[in-house]
């Protein structure tokens, strides 16, 4: 087992340095006027730029993997392809371990732990789930299907960036909020329901399947919480935002 683990260590280092370099490069881009006047919004804008890039790469890659190997939708435990395996490795090492660890440190250093605690929990659960695809070479199909959520994240992250820039009155924001809702159903809720049904029926009796099922059920709860926030924020907003919710853009 030891030789298998060794390649992950330099990969973790490369991933962390890669996303540090990416964040530094993106931070040099011009900031919207409303964002650069507020350090908190500036911090969040930079994080969202990295997340936006990650979502575009992983989301499109996941769609291509399923198009090339459609049996992953049925044989989620045993179906395997080189592209799908590399995607899981990329997401676990480069994005989850590199970007998420960097993001976690960034949240703590920026004193946003209370506002962003759910992101920290999500990072820990996601890292644990993807280990099965890397080290046991199983459930690669389930990992690829899980990464369809990144397609939804493209529109969700774009929505959050527009909110930070106080652009909710633009036509583009109003169009995106409906597109975002559709994408949330298609690429976040629907795959999550499909995965939960699969693991409840077939994987719950196995040790690794039980571990993944427990993570999946916790993610189900978090996704429903996010969905309720999304509906409340975009379709049932408060007439006059309270002082307590002035920084809601951090989590909604």
Coordinates of N, CA and C in Angstrom, one line a residue:
X1 N 0.8 -1.2 0.0 CA 0.0 0.0 0.0 C 0.9 1.3 0.0
X2 N 2.1 1.2 0.6 CA 2.9 2.4 0.8 C 3.3 2.9 -0.6
X3 N 3.8 2.1 -1.5 CA 4.2 2.6 -2.8 C 3.0 3.3 -3.6
X4 N 1.8 2.9 -3.3 CA 0.6 3.5 -4.0 C 0.4 4.9 -3.4
X5 N 0.7 5.1 -2.2 CA 0.5 6.4 -1.5 C 1.5 7.5 -1.9
X6 N 2.7 7.0 -2.2 CA 3.8 7.9 -2.5 C 3.5 8.9 -3.6
X7 N 3.0 8.5 -4.8 CA 2.7 9.5 -5.8 C 1.8 10.6 -5.4
X8 N 0.9 10.3 -4.5 CA -0.1 11.3 -4.1 C 0.5 12.5 -3.4
X9 N 1.7 12.3 -2.7 CA 2.3 13.4 -2.0 C 2.9 14.5 -2.9
X10 N 3.7 14.1 -3.9 CA 4.1 15.2 -4.8 C 2.9 15.8 -5.6
X11 N 1.9 15.0 -5.9 CA 0.7 15.5 -6.6 C 0.0 16.5 -5.7
X12 N -0.1 16.3 -4.4 CA -0.7 17.2 -3.5 C 0.1 18.6 -3.5
X13 N 1.4 18.5 -3.5 CA 2.2 19.7 -3.5 C 2.1 20.4 -4.8
X14 N 2.1 19.7 -5.9 CA 1.9 20.3 -7.2 C 0.5 21.0 -7.3
X15 N -0.5 20.3 -6.8 CA -1.8 20.9 -6.8 C -1.9 22.2 -6.0
X16 N -1.4 22.1 -4.8 CA -1.4 23.3 -4.0 C -0.7 24.5 -4.6
X17 N 0.5 24.2 -5.2 CA 1.3 25.3 -5.8 C 0.6 25.8 -7.1
X18 N -0.1 24.9 -7.8 CA -0.8 25.2 -9.1 C -1.9 26.2 -8.8
X19 N -2.7 25.9 -7.8 CA -3.8 26.8 -7.5 C -3.4 28.1 -6.8
X20 N -2.2 28.0 -6.1 CA -1.7 29.2 -5.5 C -1.3 30.1 -6.7
X21 N -0.6 29.6 -7.7 CA -0.2 30.3 -8.8 C -1.4 30.8 -9.6
X22 N -2.4 30.0 -9.8 CA -3.6 30.4 -10.5 C -4.3 31.6 -9.8
X23 N -4.4 31.4 -8.5 CA -5.1 32.5 -7.7 C -4.3 33.8 -7.8
X24 N -2.9 33.7 -7.8 CA -2.1 34.9 -7.9 C -2.3 35.5 -9.3
X25 N -2.4 34.7 -10.3 CA -2.5 35.2 -11.7 C -3.9 35.9 -11.8
X26 N -5.0 35.2 -11.3 CA -6.3 35.8 -11.4 C -6.4 37.0 -10.5
X27 N -5.7 37.1 -9.5 CA -5.8 38.3 -8.6 C -5.2 39.6 -9.3
X28 N -4.5 39.4 -10.3 CA -3.9 40.5 -11.1 C -4.9 41.1 -12.1
X29 N -6.0 40.4 -12.3 CA -7.1 40.9 -13.2 C -7.7 42.1 -12.6
X30 N -8.2 43.0 -13.4 CA -8.9 44.2 -12.9 C -10.2 43.8 -12.1
X31 N -10.4 44.5 -11.0 CA -11.6 44.3 -10.1 C -12.7 45.2 -10.5
X32 N -13.9 44.8 -10.4 CA -15.0 45.7 -10.6 C -15.0 46.8 -9.5
X33 N -15.4 48.0 -9.8 CA -15.3 49.1 -8.9 C -15.9 48.9 -7.5
X34 N -17.1 48.2 -7.5 CA -17.8 48.0 -6.3 C -17.1 46.9 -5.4
X35 N -16.3 46.1 -6.1 CA -15.6 45.0 -5.3 C -14.3 45.5 -4.7
X36 N -13.6 46.3 -5.4 CA -12.3 46.7 -4.9 C -12.3 47.7 -3.8
X37 N -13.5 48.2 -3.5 CA -13.6 49.2 -2.4 C -13.8 48.4 -1.1
X38 N -14.0 47.1 -1.1 CA -14.3 46.4 0.1 C -13.4 45.2 0.2
X39 N -12.5 45.1 1.2 CA -11.6 44.0 1.3 C -12.3 42.6 1.4
X40 N -13.4 42.5 2.1 CA -14.1 41.3 2.2 C -14.7 40.8 0.8
X41 N -15.2 41.7 0.0 CA -15.7 41.4 -1.3 C -14.5 41.0 -2.2
X42 N -13.4 41.7 -2.0 CA -12.2 41.4 -2.8 C -11.7 40.0 -2.6
X43 N -11.7 39.6 -1.3 CA -11.3 38.3 -0.9 C -12.2 37.2 -1.5
X44 N -13.5 37.5 -1.4 CA -14.5 36.5 -2.0 C -14.4 36.5 -3.5
X45 N -14.2 37.6 -4.1 CA -14.1 37.6 -5.6 C -13.0 36.8 -6.1
X46 N -11.8 36.9 -5.5 CA -10.7 36.1 -5.9 C -11.0 34.6 -5.7
X47 N -11.6 34.2 -4.6 CA -11.9 32.8 -4.4 C -12.9 32.3 -5.5
X48 N -13.9 33.1 -5.8 CA -14.9 32.7 -6.8 C -14.3 32.6 -8.2
X49 N -13.3 33.4 -8.5 CA -12.6 33.3 -9.8 C -11.9 32.0 -10.0
X50 N -11.3 31.5 -8.9 CA -10.6 30.2 -8.9 C -11.7 29.1 -9.0
X51 N -12.7 29.2 -8.2 CA -13.8 28.3 -8.3 C -14.5 28.2 -9.6
X52 N -14.6 29.3 -10.3 CA -15.2 29.4 -11.6 C -14.4 28.7 -12.6
X53 N -13.1 28.8 -12.6 CA -12.2 28.1 -13.5 C -12.2 26.6 -13.2
X54 N -12.2 26.3 -12.0 CA -12.3 24.8 -11.6 C -13.6 24.2 -12.1
X55 N -14.7 24.9 -12.0 CA -16.0 24.4 -12.4 C -16.0 24.2 -13.9
X56 N -15.5 25.1 -14.7 CA -15.5 25.0 -16.2 C -14.7 23.8 -16.6
X57 N -13.5 23.6 -16.1 CA -12.7 22.5 -16.5 C -13.3 21.2 -16.1
X58 N -13.6 21.0 -14.8 CA -14.2 19.7 -14.3 C -15.5 19.4 -14.8
X59 N -16.4 20.4 -15.0 CA -17.7 20.2 -15.5 C -17.7 19.7 -16.9
X60 N -17.0 20.4 -17.8 CA -16.9 19.9 -19.2 C -16.2 18.6 -19.3
X61 N -15.2 18.4 -18.5 CA -14.5 17.1 -18.6 C -15.4 15.9 -18.1
X62 N -16.2 16.1 -17.1 CA -17.2 15.1 -16.7 C -18.2 14.8 -17.7
X63 N -18.7 15.8 -18.4 CA -19.6 15.5 -19.5 C -19.0 14.7 -20.7
X64 N -17.7 15.0 -21.0 CA -17.0 14.3 -22.0 C -16.8 12.8 -21.6
X65 N -16.5 12.6 -20.3 CA -16.2 11.3 -19.8 C -17.5 10.4 -20.0
X66 N -18.6 11.0 -19.6 CA -19.9 10.2 -19.7 C -20.3 10.0 -21.1
X67 N -20.0 10.9 -22.0 CA -20.3 10.8 -23.4 C -19.4 9.7 -24.0
X68 N -18.1 9.6 -23.6 CA -17.2 8.6 -24.2 C -17.5 7.2 -23.5
X69 N -17.9 7.2 -22.3 CA -18.1 5.9 -21.6 C -19.4 5.9 -20.9
X70 N -20.5 5.8 -21.6 CA -21.9 5.9 -21.0 C -22.2 4.8 -20.0
X71 N -21.5 3.7 -20.0 CA -21.8 2.6 -19.1 C -21.4 3.1 -17.6
X72 N -20.7 4.2 -17.5 CA -20.5 4.7 -16.1 C -21.8 5.1 -15.4
X73 N -22.8 5.4 -16.2 CA -24.1 5.7 -15.6 C -24.8 4.5 -15.0
X74 N -24.4 3.3 -15.4 CA -25.1 2.1 -14.9 C -24.2 1.3 -14.0
X75 N -22.9 1.1 -14.4 CA -22.0 0.3 -13.6 C -21.0 1.3 -12.9
X76 N -21.6 2.0 -11.9 CA -20.8 3.1 -11.3 C -19.6 2.5 -10.5
X77 N -19.7 1.3 -10.0 CA -18.6 0.7 -9.2 C -17.5 0.2 -10.1
X78 N -17.8 -0.5 -11.2 CA -16.8 -1.2 -11.9 C -16.4 -0.5 -13.2
X79 N -17.3 0.3 -13.8 CA -17.0 1.0 -15.1 C -15.7 1.9 -14.9
X80 N -14.9 1.8 -15.9 CA -13.6 2.5 -15.7 C -13.1 3.0 -17.1
X81 N -12.6 4.2 -17.1 CA -11.9 4.7 -18.3 C -10.7 5.6 -17.9
X82 N -9.8 5.6 -18.7 CA -8.6 6.4 -18.4 C -8.9 7.9 -18.1
X83 N -9.8 8.4 -19.0 CA -10.2 9.8 -18.9 C -10.9 10.1 -17.6
X84 N -11.8 9.1 -17.2 CA -12.6 9.2 -16.0 C -11.7 9.1 -14.8
X85 N -10.8 8.2 -14.8 CA -9.8 8.0 -13.7 C -9.0 9.3 -13.5
X86 N -8.5 9.8 -14.6 CA -7.7 11.0 -14.5 C -8.5 12.2 -14.0
X87 N -9.8 12.3 -14.4 CA -10.6 13.3 -13.9 C -10.8 13.2 -12.4
X88 N -11.0 12.0 -11.9 CA -11.2 11.8 -10.5 C -9.9 12.2 -9.8
X89 N -8.7 11.8 -10.3 CA -7.4 12.1 -9.7 C -7.2 13.6 -9.8
X90 N -7.6 14.2 -10.9 CA -7.5 15.7 -11.0 C -8.3 16.4 -10.0
X91 N -9.5 16.0 -9.8 CA -10.4 16.6 -8.9 C -10.0 16.4 -7.4
X92 N -9.6 15.2 -7.1 CA -9.2 14.8 -5.8 C -7.9 15.5 -5.4
X93 N -6.9 15.4 -6.2 CA -5.6 15.9 -5.9 C -5.4 17.4 -6.3
X94 N -5.7 17.7 -7.5 CA -5.5 19.1 -7.9 C -6.5 20.1 -7.4
X95 N -7.8 19.7 -7.5 CA -8.9 20.6 -7.0 C -9.2 20.4 -5.6
X96 N -9.5 19.2 -5.2 CA -9.9 19.0 -3.8 C -8.8 19.2 -2.8
X97 N -7.7 18.5 -3.0 CA -6.6 18.6 -2.1 C -5.8 19.9 -2.3
X98 N -5.6 20.3 -3.5 CA -4.9 21.6 -3.8 C -5.8 22.8 -3.5
X99 N -6.8 22.9 -4.3 CA -7.7 24.1 -4.2 C -8.4 24.2 -2.9
X100 N -9.0 23.0 -2.4 CA -9.8 23.1 -1.2 C -8.9 23.3 0.0
X101 N -7.8 22.7 0.1 CA -6.9 23.0 1.2 C -6.5 24.5 1.2
X102 N -6.1 25.0 0.0 CA -5.8 26.4 -0.1 C -7.0 27.2 0.3
X103 N -8.2 26.8 -0.1 CA -9.4 27.6 0.2 C -9.7 27.6 1.7
X104 N -9.5 26.4 2.3 CA -9.7 26.3 3.7 C -8.8 27.2 4.5
X105 N -7.5 27.2 4.1 CA -6.5 28.0 4.8 C -6.9 29.5 4.6
X106 N -7.3 29.8 3.4 CA -7.7 31.2 3.0 C -8.9 31.6 3.9
X107 N -9.9 30.7 4.1 CA -11.0 31.1 4.9 C -10.6 31.3 6.3
X108 N -9.8 30.5 6.9 CA -9.3 30.7 8.3 C -8.5 31.9 8.4
X109 N -7.5 32.2 7.5 CA -6.7 33.3 7.6 C -7.5 34.6 7.5
X110 N -8.5 34.6 6.6 CA -9.4 35.7 6.3 C -10.5 35.9 7.4
X111 N -10.5 35.1 8.4 CA -11.4 35.2 9.5 C -12.9 35.0 9.0
X112 N -13.1 34.1 8.0 CA -14.4 33.9 7.5 C -14.9 32.5 7.9
X113 N -14.3 31.9 9.0 CA -14.6 30.5 9.3 C -16.1 30.4 9.7
X114 N -16.6 31.4 10.5 CA -18.0 31.3 10.9 C -19.0 31.4 9.7
X115 N -18.7 32.3 8.8 CA -19.6 32.5 7.6 C -19.5 31.4 6.6
X116 N -18.3 30.7 6.6 CA -18.1 29.7 5.6 C -17.8 28.3 6.1
X117 N -18.3 28.0 7.3 CA -18.1 26.7 8.0 C -18.6 25.5 7.1
X118 N -19.7 25.7 6.4 CA -20.2 24.6 5.6 C -19.3 24.3 4.4
X119 N -18.5 25.3 3.9 CA -17.5 24.9 2.9 C -16.4 24.0 3.4
X120 N -16.0 24.3 4.7 CA -15.0 23.5 5.3 C -15.4 22.1 5.5
X121 N -16.7 21.9 5.9 CA -17.2 20.5 6.1 C -17.3 19.8 4.7
X122 N -17.8 20.6 3.7 CA -17.9 20.0 2.4 C -16.6 19.5 1.8
X123 N -15.5 20.3 2.1 CA -14.2 20.0 1.6 C -13.7 18.7 2.2
X124 N -13.9 18.5 3.5 CA -13.5 17.3 4.2 C -14.2 16.1 3.6
X125 N -15.5 16.2 3.5 CA -16.3 15.0 3.0 C -15.9 14.7 1.5
X126 N -15.7 15.7 0.7 CA -15.4 15.5 -0.7 C -14.1 14.8 -0.8
X127 N -13.1 15.2 -0.1 CA -11.8 14.6 -0.1 C -11.8 13.1 0.2
X128 N -12.6 12.8 1.3 CA -12.7 11.4 1.7 C -13.4 10.5 0.7
X129 N -14.4 11.1 0.0 CA -15.1 10.3 -1.0 C -14.3 9.9 -2.2
X130 N -13.5 10.9 -2.7 CA -12.7 10.6 -3.9 C -11.5 9.7 -3.7
X131 N -11.1 9.4 -2.4 CA -10.0 8.5 -2.2 C -10.3 7.1 -2.8
X132 N -11.6 6.7 -2.8 CA -11.9 5.4 -3.3 C -11.5 5.2 -4.7
X133 N -11.8 6.3 -5.5 CA -11.5 6.2 -6.9 C -10.0 6.2 -7.2
X134 N -9.3 6.8 -6.4 CA -7.8 7.0 -6.6 C -7.1 5.7 -6.2
X135 N -7.3 5.3 -5.0 CA -6.5 4.2 -4.4 C -7.1 2.8 -4.6
X136 N -8.4 2.7 -4.7 CA -9.0 1.4 -4.9 C -9.5 1.2 -6.3
X137 N -9.3 2.2 -7.2 CA -9.7 2.1 -8.6 C -11.2 1.6 -8.7
X138 N -12.0 2.0 -7.8 CA -13.4 1.6 -7.9 C -14.3 2.8 -7.7
X139 N -15.6 2.7 -8.1 CA -16.5 3.8 -8.1 C -16.0 5.0 -8.9
X140 N -15.2 4.8 -9.9 CA -14.8 5.9 -10.8 C -16.0 6.5 -11.5
X141 N -17.0 5.6 -11.9 CA -18.2 6.1 -12.5 C -19.0 7.0 -11.6
X142 N -19.1 6.6 -10.3 CA -19.8 7.4 -9.4 C -19.1 8.8 -9.1
X143 N -17.7 8.7 -9.2 CA -17.0 10.0 -9.0 C -17.2 10.9 -10.1
X144 N -17.2 10.4 -11.4 CA -17.5 11.2 -12.6 C -18.9 11.8 -12.5
X145 N -19.9 11.0 -12.1 CA -21.2 11.4 -12.0 C -21.4 12.5 -11.0
X146 N -20.6 12.4 -9.9 CA -20.7 13.4 -8.8 C -20.2 14.7 -9.4
X147 N -19.2 14.7 -10.3 CA -18.6 15.9 -10.8 C -19.4 16.6 -11.8
X148 N -20.6 16.1 -12.1 CA -21.5 16.8 -13.0 C -22.0 18.1 -12.2
X149 N -21.9 18.1 -10.9 CA -22.3 19.2 -10.1 C -21.5 20.5 -10.6
X150 N -20.3 20.3 -11.1 CA -19.5 21.4 -11.5 C -20.1 22.2 -12.7
X151 N -21.0 21.5 -13.5 CA -21.7 22.2 -14.6 C -22.7 23.2 -13.9
X152 N -23.4 22.8 -12.9 CA -24.2 23.7 -12.1 C -23.5 24.8 -11.5
X153 N -22.3 24.4 -11.0 CA -21.5 25.4 -10.3 C -21.0 26.6 -11.1
X154 N -20.9 26.3 -12.5 CA -20.5 27.4 -13.4 C -21.5 28.6 -13.2
X155 N -22.8 28.3 -13.3 CA -23.9 29.3 -13.3 C -24.1 29.8 -11.8
X156 N -23.9 28.9 -10.8 CA -24.0 29.3 -9.5 C -22.9 30.3 -9.1
X157 N -21.7 30.0 -9.5 CA -20.6 30.9 -9.2 C -20.7 32.2 -9.9
X158 N -21.2 32.2 -11.1 CA -21.4 33.4 -11.9 C -22.4 34.3 -11.2
X159 N -23.5 33.6 -10.7 CA -24.5 34.3 -10.0 C -24.0 35.0 -8.7
X160 N -23.1 34.3 -8.0 CA -22.5 34.9 -6.8 C -21.6 36.0 -7.1
X161 N -20.9 35.9 -8.2 CA -20.0 37.0 -8.6 C -20.8 38.3 -8.9
X162 N -21.9 38.1 -9.6 CA -22.8 39.2 -9.9 C -23.4 39.8 -8.7
X163 N -23.7 39.0 -7.7 CA -24.3 39.5 -6.4 C -23.3 40.4 -5.7
X164 N -22.0 39.9 -5.7 CA -21.0 40.6 -5.0 C -20.8 42.0 -5.6
X165 N -21.0 42.0 -7.0 CA -20.8 43.3 -7.7 C -22.1 44.1 -7.7
X166 N -23.1 43.7 -6.9 CA -24.4 44.4 -6.8 C -25.0 44.6 -8.2
X167 N -25.0 43.5 -9.0 CA -25.6 43.5 -10.3 C -26.9 42.8 -10.5
X168 N -27.6 42.7 -9.3 CA -28.9 41.9 -9.4 C -29.9 42.5 -10.2
X169 N -29.8 43.8 -10.6 CA -30.9 44.5 -11.4 C -30.6 44.3 -12.9
X170 N -29.5 43.7 -13.3 CA -29.2 43.6 -14.7 C -30.0 42.4 -15.3
X171 N -30.4 42.5 -16.5 CA -31.1 41.5 -17.2 C -30.3 40.2 -17.2
X172 N -29.0 40.3 -17.4 CA -28.2 39.1 -17.4 C -28.3 38.3 -16.1
X173 N -28.4 39.0 -14.9 CA -28.6 38.3 -13.7 C -30.0 37.6 -13.6
X174 N -31.0 38.3 -14.1 CA -32.3 37.7 -14.0 C -32.4 36.5 -14.9
X175 N -31.8 36.5 -16.1 CA -31.7 35.3 -17.0 C -30.9 34.2 -16.3
X176 N -29.8 34.6 -15.8 CA -28.9 33.5 -15.2 C -29.6 32.9 -14.0
X177 N -30.4 33.6 -13.2 CA -31.0 32.9 -12.0 C -32.0 31.8 -12.4
X178 N -32.7 32.0 -13.6 CA -33.5 30.9 -14.0 C -32.7 29.8 -14.7
X179 N -31.7 30.1 -15.4 CA -30.8 29.1 -16.0 C -30.2 28.3 -14.8
X180 N -29.7 29.0 -13.8 CA -29.1 28.4 -12.7 C -30.0 27.5 -12.0
X181 N -31.3 27.8 -11.9 CA -32.3 26.9 -11.2 C -32.4 25.6 -12.0
X182 N -32.5 25.8 -13.3 CA -32.6 24.6 -14.2 C -31.4 23.7 -14.1
X183 N -30.2 24.3 -14.1 CA -29.0 23.6 -14.0 C -28.8 22.9 -12.6
X184 N -29.4 23.6 -11.6 CA -29.3 23.0 -10.3 C -30.1 21.7 -10.2
X185 N -31.2 21.7 -10.9 CA -32.0 20.5 -10.9 C -31.3 19.4 -11.7
X186 N -30.8 19.8 -12.9 CA -30.3 18.8 -13.9 C -29.0 18.2 -13.4
X187 N -28.1 19.0 -12.9 CA -26.7 18.6 -12.6 C -26.3 18.6 -11.2
X188 N -27.2 18.9 -10.3 CA -26.9 18.8 -8.8 C -27.9 17.9 -8.2
X189 N -29.2 18.3 -8.2 CA -30.2 17.5 -7.5 C -30.4 16.1 -8.2
X190 N -30.6 16.1 -9.5 CA -30.9 14.8 -10.2 C -29.8 13.8 -10.0
X191 N -28.5 14.2 -10.3 CA -27.4 13.2 -10.1 C -27.3 12.7 -8.6
X192 N -27.6 13.7 -7.7 CA -27.5 13.3 -6.3 C -28.6 12.3 -5.9
X193 N -29.8 12.5 -6.4 CA -30.8 11.5 -6.1 C -30.5 10.1 -6.8
X194 N -30.0 10.2 -8.0 CA -29.6 8.9 -8.7 C -28.5 8.2 -7.9
X195 N -27.5 8.9 -7.4 CA -26.4 8.3 -6.7 C -26.9 7.8 -5.3
X196 N -27.7 8.5 -4.7 CA -28.2 8.1 -3.4 C -29.0 6.8 -3.5
X197 N -29.9 6.7 -4.6 CA -30.6 5.5 -4.9 C -29.7 4.3 -5.1
X198 N -28.7 4.6 -5.9 CA -27.7 3.5 -6.2 C -27.1 2.9 -5.0
X199 N -26.5 3.8 -4.2 CA -25.8 3.4 -3.0 C -26.7 2.7 -1.9
X200 N -28.0 3.2 -1.9 CA -28.9 2.6 -0.9 C -29.3 1.2 -1.4
X201 N -29.3 0.9 -2.7 CA -29.8 -0.4 -3.2 C -28.6 -1.4 -3.3
X202 N -27.5 -0.9 -3.7 CA -26.4 -1.8 -4.1 C -25.1 -1.7 -3.2
X203 N -24.8 -0.5 -2.8 CA -23.5 -0.3 -2.2 C -23.6 -0.3 -0.7
X204 N -24.7 -0.2 -0.1 CA -24.9 0.0 1.3 C -24.4 -1.2 2.1
X205 N -24.3 -2.4 1.5 CA -23.9 -3.7 2.2 C -22.4 -3.9 2.2
X206 N -21.7 -3.1 1.4 CA -20.3 -3.2 1.4 C -19.6 -2.2 2.3
X207 N -18.4 -2.5 2.8 CA -17.8 -1.6 3.7 C -17.5 -0.2 3.0
X208 N -16.9 -0.3 1.8 CA -16.5 1.0 1.1 C -17.8 1.7 0.7
X209 N -18.8 0.9 0.3 CA -20.1 1.5 -0.1 C -20.8 2.1 1.0
X210 N -20.7 1.5 2.2 CA -21.3 2.1 3.4 C -20.7 3.4 3.8
X211 N -19.3 3.5 3.6 CA -18.6 4.7 3.9 C -19.0 5.8 3.0
X212 N -19.1 5.5 1.7 CA -19.5 6.5 0.7 C -20.9 6.9 0.8
X213 N -21.8 5.9 1.2 CA -23.2 6.3 1.5 C -23.3 7.3 2.6
X214 N -22.6 7.1 3.7 CA -22.7 8.0 4.8 C -22.3 9.4 4.4
X215 N -21.2 9.5 3.6 CA -20.8 10.9 3.1 C -21.9 11.4 2.1
X216 N -22.4 10.6 1.3 CA -23.4 11.0 0.3 C -24.7 11.5 1.0
X217 N -25.1 10.9 2.1 CA -26.3 11.3 2.8 C -26.1 12.7 3.5
X218 N -24.9 12.9 4.0 CA -24.6 14.2 4.6 C -24.5 15.3 3.5
X219 N -24.0 14.9 2.3 CA -24.0 15.9 1.2 C -25.4 16.2 0.8
X220 N -26.3 15.2 0.8 CA -27.7 15.4 0.5 C -28.3 16.5 1.3
X221 N -28.1 16.4 2.6 CA -28.6 17.4 3.5 C -28.1 18.8 3.2
X222 N -26.8 18.9 3.0 CA -26.2 20.2 2.7 C -26.7 20.7 1.3
X223 N -26.9 19.9 0.3 CA -27.4 20.3 -1.0 C -28.9 20.9 -0.8
X224 N -29.7 20.2 0.0 CA -31.0 20.7 0.2 C -31.0 22.1 1.0
X225 N -30.1 22.2 1.9 CA -29.9 23.5 2.6 C -29.5 24.6 1.6
X226 N -28.6 24.3 0.7 CA -28.2 25.3 -0.3 C -29.3 25.6 -1.2
X227 N -30.1 24.6 -1.6 CA -31.2 24.8 -2.5 C -32.3 25.7 -1.8
X228 N -32.6 25.5 -0.5 CA -33.5 26.4 0.1 C -33.0 27.8 0.2
X229 N -31.7 28.0 0.4 CA -31.1 29.3 0.4 C -31.2 30.0 -0.9
X230 N -31.0 29.2 -2.0 CA -31.0 29.7 -3.3 C -32.4 30.2 -3.6
X231 N -33.5 29.4 -3.3 CA -34.8 29.8 -3.6 C -35.2 31.1 -2.8
X232 N -34.8 31.1 -1.5 CA -35.2 32.2 -0.7 C -34.5 33.5 -1.1
X233 N -33.2 33.4 -1.5 CA -32.4 34.5 -1.9 C -32.9 35.1 -3.3
X234 N -33.2 34.3 -4.3 CA -33.5 34.7 -5.6 C -34.9 34.9 -5.9
X235 N -35.8 34.2 -5.2 CA -37.2 34.2 -5.5 C -38.1 34.6 -4.4
X236 N -37.6 34.7 -3.2 CA -38.3 35.2 -2.0 C -37.4 36.1 -1.2
X237 N -36.9 37.1 -1.8 CA -35.9 38.0 -1.0 C -36.6 38.8 0.1
X238 N -35.8 39.2 1.1 CA -36.3 40.0 2.1 C -36.5 41.4 1.5
X239 N -37.6 42.1 1.8 CA -37.8 43.5 1.3 C -36.7 44.4 1.8
X240 N -36.3 44.3 3.0 CA -35.3 45.2 3.6 C -34.3 44.3 4.3
X241 N -33.1 44.0 3.7 CA -32.1 43.1 4.3 C -31.7 43.7 5.7
X242 N -31.6 42.8 6.6 CA -31.3 43.2 8.0 C -29.7 43.3 8.1
X243 N -29.3 44.0 9.1 CA -27.9 44.2 9.4 C -27.2 42.8 9.5
X244 N -27.9 41.8 10.1 CA -27.4 40.5 10.4 C -27.0 39.8 9.1
X245 N -27.7 40.1 8.0 CA -27.5 39.4 6.7 C -26.8 40.3 5.7
X246 N -26.1 41.3 6.1 CA -25.5 42.2 5.1 C -24.4 41.5 4.3
X247 N -23.8 40.4 4.9 CA -22.7 39.7 4.1 C -23.2 38.3 3.6
X248 N -24.5 38.3 3.3 CA -25.1 37.0 2.9 C -24.4 36.4 1.6
X249 N -23.8 37.3 0.8 CA -23.2 36.8 -0.4 C -22.1 35.8 -0.1
X250 N -21.6 35.7 1.1 CA -20.6 34.7 1.4 C -21.1 33.3 1.2
X251 N -22.3 33.1 1.6 CA -22.9 31.7 1.5 C -24.0 31.6 0.6
X252 N -24.6 32.6 0.0 CA -25.7 32.5 -0.9 C -25.4 33.3 -2.2

